[in-house]
CSV table of C-alpha atoms in Angstrom, one decimal:
chain,number,residue,atom,x,y,z
A,1444,MET,CA,-6.4,28.9,32.3
A,1445,ALA,CA,-4.4,29.7,29.3
A,1446,THR,CA,-1.4,27.0,28.8
A,1447,THR,CA,1.4,27.6,26.6
A,1448,ALA,CA,2.2,25.0,23.9
A,1449,PRO,CA,5.3,23.1,24.0
A,1450,PRO,CA,7.8,23.8,21.2
A,1451,VAL,CA,7.3,22.0,18.1
A,1452,GLY,CA,9.5,19.0,18.3
A,1453,ALA,CA,9.6,19.0,21.9
A,1454,ALA,CA,10.5,15.4,23.6
A,1455,PRO,CA,7.6,13.5,24.7
A,1456,VAL,CA,6.5,13.5,28.0
A,1457,SER,CA,5.0,9.9,28.0
A,1458,GLY,CA,7.1,7.0,27.0
A,1459,LEU,CA,6.4,4.7,23.9
A,1460,ASP,CA,5.4,1.9,26.4
A,1461,SER,CA,2.5,4.0,27.8
A,1462,ASP,CA,-1.0,3.0,26.7
A,1463,ALA,CA,-2.4,4.9,23.7
A,1464,PRO,CA,-5.8,6.3,24.3
A,1465,ASP,CA,-8.4,3.8,23.5
A,1466,SER,CA,-9.9,5.8,20.7
A,1467,MET,CA,-6.6,6.0,19.0
A,1468,ARG,CA,-6.0,2.4,19.5
A,1469,TRP,CA,-9.1,1.5,17.7
A,1470,LEU,CA,-8.8,4.1,14.8
A,1471,TYR,CA,-5.0,4.0,13.9
A,1472,ALA,CA,-4.1,0.4,14.7
A,1473,SER,CA,-7.3,-2.2,14.8
A,1474,GLY,CA,-8.3,-4.4,12.1
A,1475,GLU,CA,-11.9,-3.7,12.6
A,1476,ALA,CA,-11.1,0.0,11.7
A,1477,ALA,CA,-9.4,-0.7,8.6
A,1478,GLY,CA,-12.3,-3.2,7.7
A,1479,VAL,CA,-15.1,-0.5,8.3
A,1480,SER,CA,-13.1,2.1,6.1
A,1481,ILE,CA,-12.4,-0.6,3.2
A,1482,GLN,CA,-16.1,-1.4,3.4
A,1483,THR,CA,-17.3,2.4,3.2
A,1484,TRP,CA,-14.9,3.1,0.3
A,1485,ARG,CA,-16.0,-0.1,-1.6
A,1486,MET,CA,-19.6,0.9,-1.2
A,1487,LEU,CA,-18.8,4.5,-2.2
A,1488,ALA,CA,-16.7,3.5,-5.2
A,1489,ASP,CA,-19.7,1.1,-6.4
A,1490,TYR,CA,-22.3,3.8,-5.9
A,1491,ALA,CA,-20.3,6.2,-7.9
A,1492,GLU,CA,-19.5,4.2,-10.6
A,1493,LYS,CA,-23.0,3.3,-10.8
A,1494,MET,CA,-24.1,6.9,-11.2
A,1495,ALA,CA,-21.4,7.6,-13.6
A,1496,ARG,CA,-22.8,4.7,-15.8
A,1497,GLY,CA,-26.5,6.2,-15.9
A,1498,PRO,CA,-27.7,9.2,-17.4
A,1499,ALA,CA,-26.8,12.7,-16.0
A,1500,PRO,CA,-28.4,13.4,-12.8
A,1501,ALA,CA,-30.7,16.6,-13.1
A,1502,ARG,CA,-29.5,17.6,-9.6
A,1503,SER,CA,-26.7,17.0,-7.2
A,1504,VAL,CA,-27.0,15.0,-3.8
A,1505,MET,CA,-28.3,16.8,-0.8
A,1506,MET,CA,-25.5,18.7,0.8
A,1507,GLY,CA,-27.1,21.6,3.0
A,1508,LEU,CA,-27.6,24.4,0.4
A,1509,ALA,CA,-30.8,25.2,1.4
A,1510,GLY,CA,-31.6,29.0,2.0
A,1511,GLU,CA,-32.0,31.9,-0.2
A,1512,GLY,CA,-31.2,31.0,-3.9
A,1513,SER,CA,-31.6,27.5,-3.4
A,1514,ALA,CA,-34.0,25.9,-6.0
A,1515,ASP,CA,-34.5,22.9,-3.4
A,1516,PRO,CA,-35.6,23.2,0.2
A,1517,ILE,CA,-33.4,20.7,1.5
A,1518,GLY,CA,-30.3,21.8,-0.5
A,1519,THR,CA,-29.2,20.4,-3.8
A,1520,ALA,CA,-27.8,22.2,-6.9
A,1521,SER,CA,-28.2,22.0,-10.6
A,1522,CYS,CA,-26.1,19.5,-12.3
A,1523,ARG,CA,-26.4,21.7,-15.5
A,1524,ARG,CA,-24.4,25.0,-16.4
A,1525,PRO,CA,-26.6,28.2,-17.3
A,1526,ASP,CA,-26.0,27.2,-21.1
A,1527,GLY,CA,-27.7,23.9,-20.5
A,1528,SER,CA,-24.5,21.8,-20.5
A,1529,VAL,CA,-24.0,19.1,-18.0
A,1530,LYS,CA,-21.4,19.9,-15.2
A,1531,PRO,CA,-18.6,17.1,-14.5
A,1532,LEU,CA,-19.5,14.4,-11.8
A,1533,ALA,CA,-17.7,14.9,-8.5
A,1534,VAL,CA,-17.4,13.3,-5.0
A,1535,VAL,CA,-16.6,15.8,-2.2
A,1536,PHE,CA,-14.4,14.4,0.4
A,1537,ASP,CA,-13.3,15.7,3.8
A,1538,VAL,CA,-9.7,15.1,4.2
A,1539,ASP,CA,-8.6,14.4,7.7
A,1540,GLU,CA,-9.5,11.0,9.1
A,1541,THR,CA,-11.6,10.5,5.8
A,1542,VAL,CA,-8.8,10.2,3.0
A,1543,ILE,CA,-5.7,10.6,5.2
A,1544,LEU,CA,-5.0,9.5,8.8
A,1545,ASN,CA,-3.1,12.1,10.9
A,1546,GLU,CA,-1.0,9.5,12.6
A,1547,GLY,CA,1.9,12.0,13.3
A,1548,TYR,CA,-0.1,14.6,14.9
A,1549,GLU,CA,-1.9,12.1,17.0
A,1550,TYR,CA,1.4,10.4,18.1
A,1551,PHE,CA,2.4,14.0,19.2
A,1552,LEU,CA,-1.0,14.4,21.3
A,1553,ALA,CA,-0.5,10.7,22.6
A,1554,THR,CA,2.6,11.4,23.8
A,1555,GLY,CA,1.5,14.0,26.3
A,1556,HIS,CA,1.2,17.0,24.6
A,1557,SER,CA,-2.0,19.2,23.9
A,1558,TYR,CA,-3.5,20.4,20.9
A,1559,SER,CA,-2.8,24.0,20.1
A,1560,ARG,CA,-3.1,26.4,17.0
A,1561,GLU,CA,0.5,26.6,16.6
A,1562,THR,CA,1.3,22.8,16.8
A,1563,TRP,CA,-1.6,22.3,14.1
A,1564,GLU,CA,-0.1,25.2,11.9
A,1565,ALA,CA,3.1,23.4,11.9
A,1566,TRP,CA,1.6,19.9,11.3
A,1567,GLU,CA,-0.3,21.2,8.2
A,1568,ARG,CA,2.9,22.8,6.8
A,1569,SER,CA,5.3,20.2,7.6
A,1570,GLY,CA,3.7,16.8,8.5
A,1571,ALA,CA,2.8,15.4,5.0
A,1572,ALA,CA,5.6,12.6,5.5
A,1573,ALA,CA,3.7,11.2,8.8
A,1574,VAL,CA,0.3,10.5,7.3
A,1575,SER,CA,-1.1,7.5,5.7
A,1576,PRO,CA,-4.1,6.8,3.6
A,1577,VAL,CA,-7.3,5.8,5.1
A,1578,PRO,CA,-7.7,1.8,4.3
A,1579,GLY,CA,-9.4,1.7,0.9
A,1580,ALA,CA,-8.8,5.1,-0.1
A,1581,VAL,CA,-6.0,4.5,-2.8
A,1582,THR,CA,-8.2,1.9,-4.7
A,1583,GLY,CA,-11.5,3.9,-4.2
A,1584,LEU,CA,-9.9,7.1,-5.7
A,1585,ARG,CA,-8.5,5.5,-8.4
A,1586,ARG,CA,-11.9,3.5,-9.1
A,1587,LEU,CA,-13.6,7.1,-9.1
A,1588,ARG,CA,-11.0,8.7,-11.2
A,1589,ALA,CA,-11.3,5.7,-13.7
A,1590,ALA,CA,-14.9,6.1,-13.8
A,1591,GLY,CA,-14.7,9.7,-14.9
A,1592,VAL,CA,-15.7,11.1,-11.4
A,1593,THR,CA,-13.5,13.8,-9.9
A,1594,PRO,CA,-12.5,13.6,-6.1
A,1595,VAL,CA,-12.8,17.1,-4.6
A,1596,PHE,CA,-11.5,17.8,-1.2
A,1597,ASN,CA,-13.4,20.1,1.3
A,1598,THR,CA,-11.0,20.5,4.4
A,1599,ASN,CA,-11.0,22.6,7.4
A,1600,ARG,CA,-7.2,22.8,7.3
A,1601,GLN,CA,-6.7,26.6,6.8
A,1602,TYR,CA,-3.0,27.3,6.9
A,1603,SER,CA,-1.3,25.8,4.0
A,1604,PRO,CA,-3.1,24.6,0.7
A,1605,GLU,CA,0.4,23.3,-0.4
A,1606,GLY,CA,0.9,21.3,2.8
A,1607,ALA,CA,-2.6,19.9,2.5
A,1608,ALA,CA,-2.0,19.1,-1.4
A,1609,ARG,CA,1.3,17.3,-0.4
A,1610,ALA,CA,-0.2,15.5,2.2
A,1611,ILE,CA,-2.8,13.9,-0.2
A,1612,ALA,CA,-0.1,13.1,-2.6
A,1613,MET,CA,2.5,11.6,-0.3
A,1614,ALA,CA,-0.7,9.2,1.0
A,1615,GLY,CA,-0.6,7.9,-2.7
A,1616,LEU,CA,-4.0,9.8,-3.3
A,1617,GLY,CA,-3.2,11.8,-6.4
A,1618,GLU,CA,-3.2,15.6,-7.1
A,1619,ALA,CA,-5.4,18.2,-5.5
A,1620,VAL,CA,-5.4,22.0,-6.7
A,1621,HIS,CA,-6.3,24.5,-4.4
A,1622,ARG,CA,-9.7,26.3,-5.4
A,1623,ASP,CA,-10.2,23.6,-8.0
A,1624,THR,CA,-10.2,20.0,-6.3
A,1625,LEU,CA,-9.1,21.3,-3.0
A,1626,PHE,CA,-10.9,23.8,-0.9
A,1627,LEU,CA,-9.6,25.1,2.7
A,1628,ARG,CA,-11.5,27.0,5.4
A,1629,GLY,CA,-11.8,30.6,4.3
A,1630,ASP,CA,-11.9,29.7,0.4
A,1631,ASP,CA,-15.6,31.0,0.3
A,1632,GLY,CA,-14.9,34.2,2.3
A,1633,ALA,CA,-16.0,33.0,5.7
A,1634,ASN,CA,-13.4,32.1,8.3
A,1635,SER,CA,-15.8,29.3,9.6
A,1636,SER,CA,-15.4,25.8,10.0
A,1637,GLY,CA,-18.9,25.4,8.3
A,1638,LYS,CA,-18.7,23.9,4.9
A,1639,ASP,CA,-22.1,24.7,3.2
A,1640,GLY,CA,-20.4,27.9,1.7
A,1641,ARG,CA,-17.5,25.8,0.2
A,1642,ARG,CA,-20.0,23.3,-0.9
A,1643,ALA,CA,-21.9,25.8,-3.0
A,1644,LEU,CA,-18.9,26.8,-4.6
A,1645,ILE,CA,-18.1,23.4,-5.6
A,1646,ALA,CA,-21.5,22.9,-6.9
A,1647,GLU,CA,-21.1,25.7,-9.1
A,1648,ARG,CA,-18.6,23.7,-11.0
A,1649,TYR,CA,-19.4,20.1,-10.4
A,1650,CYS,CA,-22.1,17.9,-10.5
A,1651,VAL,CA,-21.8,16.4,-6.7
A,1652,ILE,CA,-23.1,12.9,-6.7
A,1653,ALA,CA,-21.6,11.9,-3.2
A,1654,LEU,CA,-20.3,13.3,-0.1
A,1655,ALA,CA,-17.9,11.5,2.3
A,1656,GLY,CA,-16.4,12.5,5.8
A,1657,ASP,CA,-16.2,11.5,9.3
A,1658,ASN,CA,-18.2,14.4,10.6
A,1659,LEU,CA,-21.8,15.2,10.1
A,1660,GLY,CA,-20.5,18.7,9.1
A,1661,ASP,CA,-19.2,17.0,6.2
A,1662,PHE,CA,-22.5,16.6,4.8
A,1663,ALA,CA,-24.4,19.8,6.1
A,1664,ASP,CA,-23.8,22.4,8.4
A,1665,VAL,CA,-27.2,22.1,10.0
A,1666,PHE,CA,-26.2,19.2,12.0
A,1667,ASN,CA,-23.6,21.1,13.8
A,1668,ASP,CA,-25.8,23.8,15.0
A,1669,ASP,CA,-24.5,24.7,18.5
A,1670,ALA,CA,-28.1,25.2,19.8
A,1671,ARG,CA,-28.8,21.5,18.8
A,1672,GLY,CA,-28.3,19.0,21.7
A,1673,ILE,CA,-26.3,15.6,21.1
A,1674,GLN,CA,-29.2,13.4,20.9
A,1675,ALA,CA,-31.2,15.7,18.6
A,1676,ARG,CA,-28.4,15.7,16.4
A,1677,ARG,CA,-28.1,12.2,16.4
A,1678,THR,CA,-32.1,11.8,15.9
A,1679,LEU,CA,-31.8,14.5,12.9
A,1680,ALA,CA,-29.3,12.4,11.1
A,1681,ALA,CA,-30.9,8.9,11.8
A,1682,ARG,CA,-34.6,9.9,10.7
A,1683,GLY,CA,-36.5,11.1,7.9
A,1684,ASP,CA,-34.9,12.5,4.6
A,1685,PHE,CA,-31.4,12.4,6.1
A,1686,ALA,CA,-31.6,8.9,7.0
A,1687,GLN,CA,-32.2,7.8,3.4
A,1688,LEU,CA,-28.9,9.1,2.2
A,1689,TRP,CA,-26.3,7.0,4.1
A,1690,GLY,CA,-24.9,4.7,1.6
A,1691,GLN,CA,-26.8,6.3,-1.0
A,1692,GLY,CA,-25.2,9.5,-1.6
A,1693,TRP,CA,-23.5,10.3,1.7
A,1694,PHE,CA,-20.6,8.1,3.2
A,1695,ALA,CA,-19.4,8.0,6.7
A,1696,PHE,CA,-16.1,7.1,8.2
A,1697,PRO,CA,-15.2,6.3,11.7
A,1698,ASN,CA,-13.3,8.8,13.9
A,1699,PRO,CA,-13.6,8.2,17.5
A,1700,VAL,CA,-10.8,10.2,18.3
A,1701,TYR,CA,-12.0,13.9,18.0
A,1702,GLY,CA,-14.5,16.0,16.2
A,1703,ASP,CA,-18.1,17.2,17.1
A,1704,SER,CA,-19.2,13.6,17.6
A,1705,ILE,CA,-17.2,13.6,20.7
A,1706,LYS,CA,-19.3,15.6,23.1
A,1707,GLY,CA,-21.9,14.5,25.9
A,1708,THR,CA,-22.0,14.3,29.6
A,1709,ILE,CA,-23.2,10.9,31.1
A,1710,GLY,CA,-26.8,12.5,31.6
A,1711,GLU,CA,-27.0,13.5,27.7
A,1712,VAL,CA,-25.7,10.3,26.5
A,1713,PHE,CA,-27.9,8.3,28.5
A,1714,SER,CA,-31.5,9.5,28.7
A,1715,GLU,CA,-33.4,8.6,31.8
A,1716,ASN,CA,-35.5,5.9,30.5
A,1717,ARG,CA,-32.2,3.9,29.3
A,1718,ARG,CA,-30.4,3.9,32.7
A,1719,TRP,CA,-29.9,0.6,34.6
A,1720,THR,CA,-28.6,-0.4,37.8
A,1721,PRO,CA,-28.7,-4.1,39.2
A,1722,GLY,CA,-31.6,-4.6,41.4
A,1723,THR,CA,-33.9,-2.1,39.5
A,1724,PRO,CA,-35.9,-4.3,37.2
A,1725,ARG,CA,-38.1,-2.9,34.2
A,1726,SER,CA,-41.5,-4.2,33.4
A,1727,ASP,CA,-42.2,-2.2,30.4
A,1728,ALA,CA,-41.0,-3.6,27.0
A,1729,PRO,CA,-38.6,-1.3,24.9
A,1730,ALA,CA,-40.2,0.9,22.3
A,1731,ILE,CA,-38.9,-1.0,19.4
A,1732,MET,CA,-40.7,-4.4,20.3
A,1733,ASN,CA,-43.9,-2.6,20.2
A,1734,GLU,CA,-43.3,-1.1,17.0
A,1735,GLY,CA,-45.6,-2.4,14.1
A,1736,GLN,CA,-47.9,-4.1,16.3
């Protein structure tokens, strides 16, 4: 059933003394979330500085560029221009809940309102004063720039490049220039939340040494294929070539509030051989205990 979105600026329907959702309390208020974010930013900056001190890489980090025209089946791009010169180094970031926290809009949702295209568009255009930097982001981006590495922002915001740039700047994260260091949904000609097309555009100009985001789609669109179940998605990220990239070119930030990771029925989350109730003993050892024997 369709619902009518409340007018922008409507009075909250829940009081300030009501409990915020657990996921919001964790991400926007806990020291644990701040610590994880700072830890990830420090690892990312350390990695980028190390890459910047070494010889120019021949190819970018893996980033979902496989397919027709790709020289590497797992999705990288050359770090040299057609004339042989080296492209400038860059790290590509998602924006929302990766470099900025959308605390103003999440407050709006926490006080009893529902997400709608209209309210999100209004937030994109006018909410810059109500964001804050992800803990560690200000120092992390400063370190990248000092090392000669350009931060490039690849966001699924779509209504206001000016609003996105303003939010980044007001969070103390520096300048972002549309279609140079800031790419929005649609900038690759596709009205899609997939980011591979925009990553390809960025890789034409920059040698991308790392990716950072709060959603697997910030690294490669293959993860968010609608035909892939949640456990298959997890397995794809946690094994094989992709598993080697975490902390070595791919850097993930926590976001338990929204996104493609927040999916799954009880039956999908808990596989049959991992369900337990009191009085139902199991005699078989967990598979991990048998590994290497």
